[in-house]
Amino acid sequence: MVHDHSSQPRLSPSSYEEDITLLLAPRLAYFAGVARHEHVTRAAQEMGVPQSTLSRAMVRLEHDLGLALFARKGRTVSLTPAGRTFLASVERALGEVERAADSVRADADPSAGKVAFGFLHTMGSETVPGLLRAFRADHPRVRFTLVQNYGEAMLERLRAGELDLCLTSPVPDAPDLVARRLDEQRLRLVVPDDHRLAGRRRIRLAEAADEVFVTLEPGYGLRRITDDLCAEAGFTPRIAFEGEEAETLRGLVAAGLGVALLPPPAVARPGVVELTVTAPRAAREIGLAWLDGHPDTAPVAAFKKFLLSRRGSLLPD
């Protein structure tokens, strides 16, 4: 192995960590191969690279580190104490890379890969379990990471690459996202069962202008819809409680602490009456969103196609 004294000066201790990584990472597998065989020619044959390439890579690696990793005798090499120490860490690092590669290949497997799927809390008790059951009838081995959250938080996780797809409301309109409207869900005015309006079946929202409301916190899509509908009805709601989950709000209504605009429950709750709102039209659109330009793995593509095929029949009757 011939030393190349023309290589660039080695890194100083003050060099950035990312610079060290860029310099060393491409040579680590070469180093492990030479260390395993203790012979440059045999290592080059196993790895399918020219012997000269391998020799130069080892010289540059030692130069950049500023120490000798091998003691040399012709084509035969043996590790120095520093080389043995370095090899132990290199083998751990290469093992982690191999495990990471196996993991992402497994997640992309067409029949048994993984989908990271986000959805609104209000869709967790009935809608999403039904969708997953129907999808897995034809894709029984596909795995899911499920995330329940409010709309804006899910969109941020889409942008961060933590989710592949999400069901959300309102349907987002953003240049970095693709969104498709799938269905519409009517909202009801929920009142305590001993409320003055409890004997009604239908109501104009303006008739609730003097009521105290319980709502989701700002930032939730349903809160924005509630504020917009009340404004359209000619009033600003007086809000007594803000929460993070629709069924908690239903409980607050049952306790007589206010009224709320909510989607239908999966199971009827005692203590409340749910009134149809006739004006303004009270509904929220449910849409599917994903990151524009983001390539889909096979399982994500299959689940996306399945969800889009449910347009108009996404929600249970």
Short mmCIF file of C-alpha atoms in Angstrom, two decimals, residues 11-12 25 29 31 35 49 58 73 97 102 124 135 155-156 160-162 175 183 210 213 229 253 259 275 283 285 310:
data_model
loop_
_atom_site.label_atom_id
_atom_site.label_comp_id
_atom_site.label_asym_id
_atom_site.label_seq_id
_atom_site.Cartn_x
_atom_site.Cartn_y
_atom_site.Cartn_z
CA LEU A 11 -8.98 17.95 9.53
CA SER A 12 -8.20 20.03 12.56
CA ALA A 25 -18.30 7.77 5.81
CA ALA A 29 -16.93 -0.11 4.55
CA PHE A 31 -11.72 -0.06 5.99
CA ALA A 35 -9.41 -5.16 8.38
CA VAL A 49 -13.33 -2.49 -6.41
CA MET A 58 -7.06 3.65 3.24
CA LYS A 73 4.00 -5.76 5.04
CA VAL A 97 -26.78 1.39 8.65
CA ASP A 102 -33.55 -3.36 6.22
CA GLY A 124 -61.16 7.47 15.66
CA PHE A 135 -58.58 -2.10 3.42
CA LEU A 155 -50.40 18.99 8.43
CA GLU A 156 -47.20 19.98 10.21
CA ALA A 160 -42.02 16.98 8.60
CA GLY A 161 -42.26 13.59 6.88
CA GLU A 162 -43.79 11.91 9.94
CA PRO A 175 -49.09 25.04 -2.26
CA ASP A 183 -67.02 13.53 2.14
CA ASP A 210 -77.69 34.02 23.74
CA PHE A 213 -70.88 27.60 24.07
CA LEU A 229 -70.99 29.54 11.31
CA VAL A 253 -72.98 19.84 27.49
CA VAL A 259 -74.11 24.06 24.06
CA LEU A 275 -80.61 19.32 16.92
CA ALA A 283 -71.34 20.93 7.82
CA GLU A 285 -65.77 18.81 4.61
CA ARG A 310 -64.40 5.99 -0.90
#
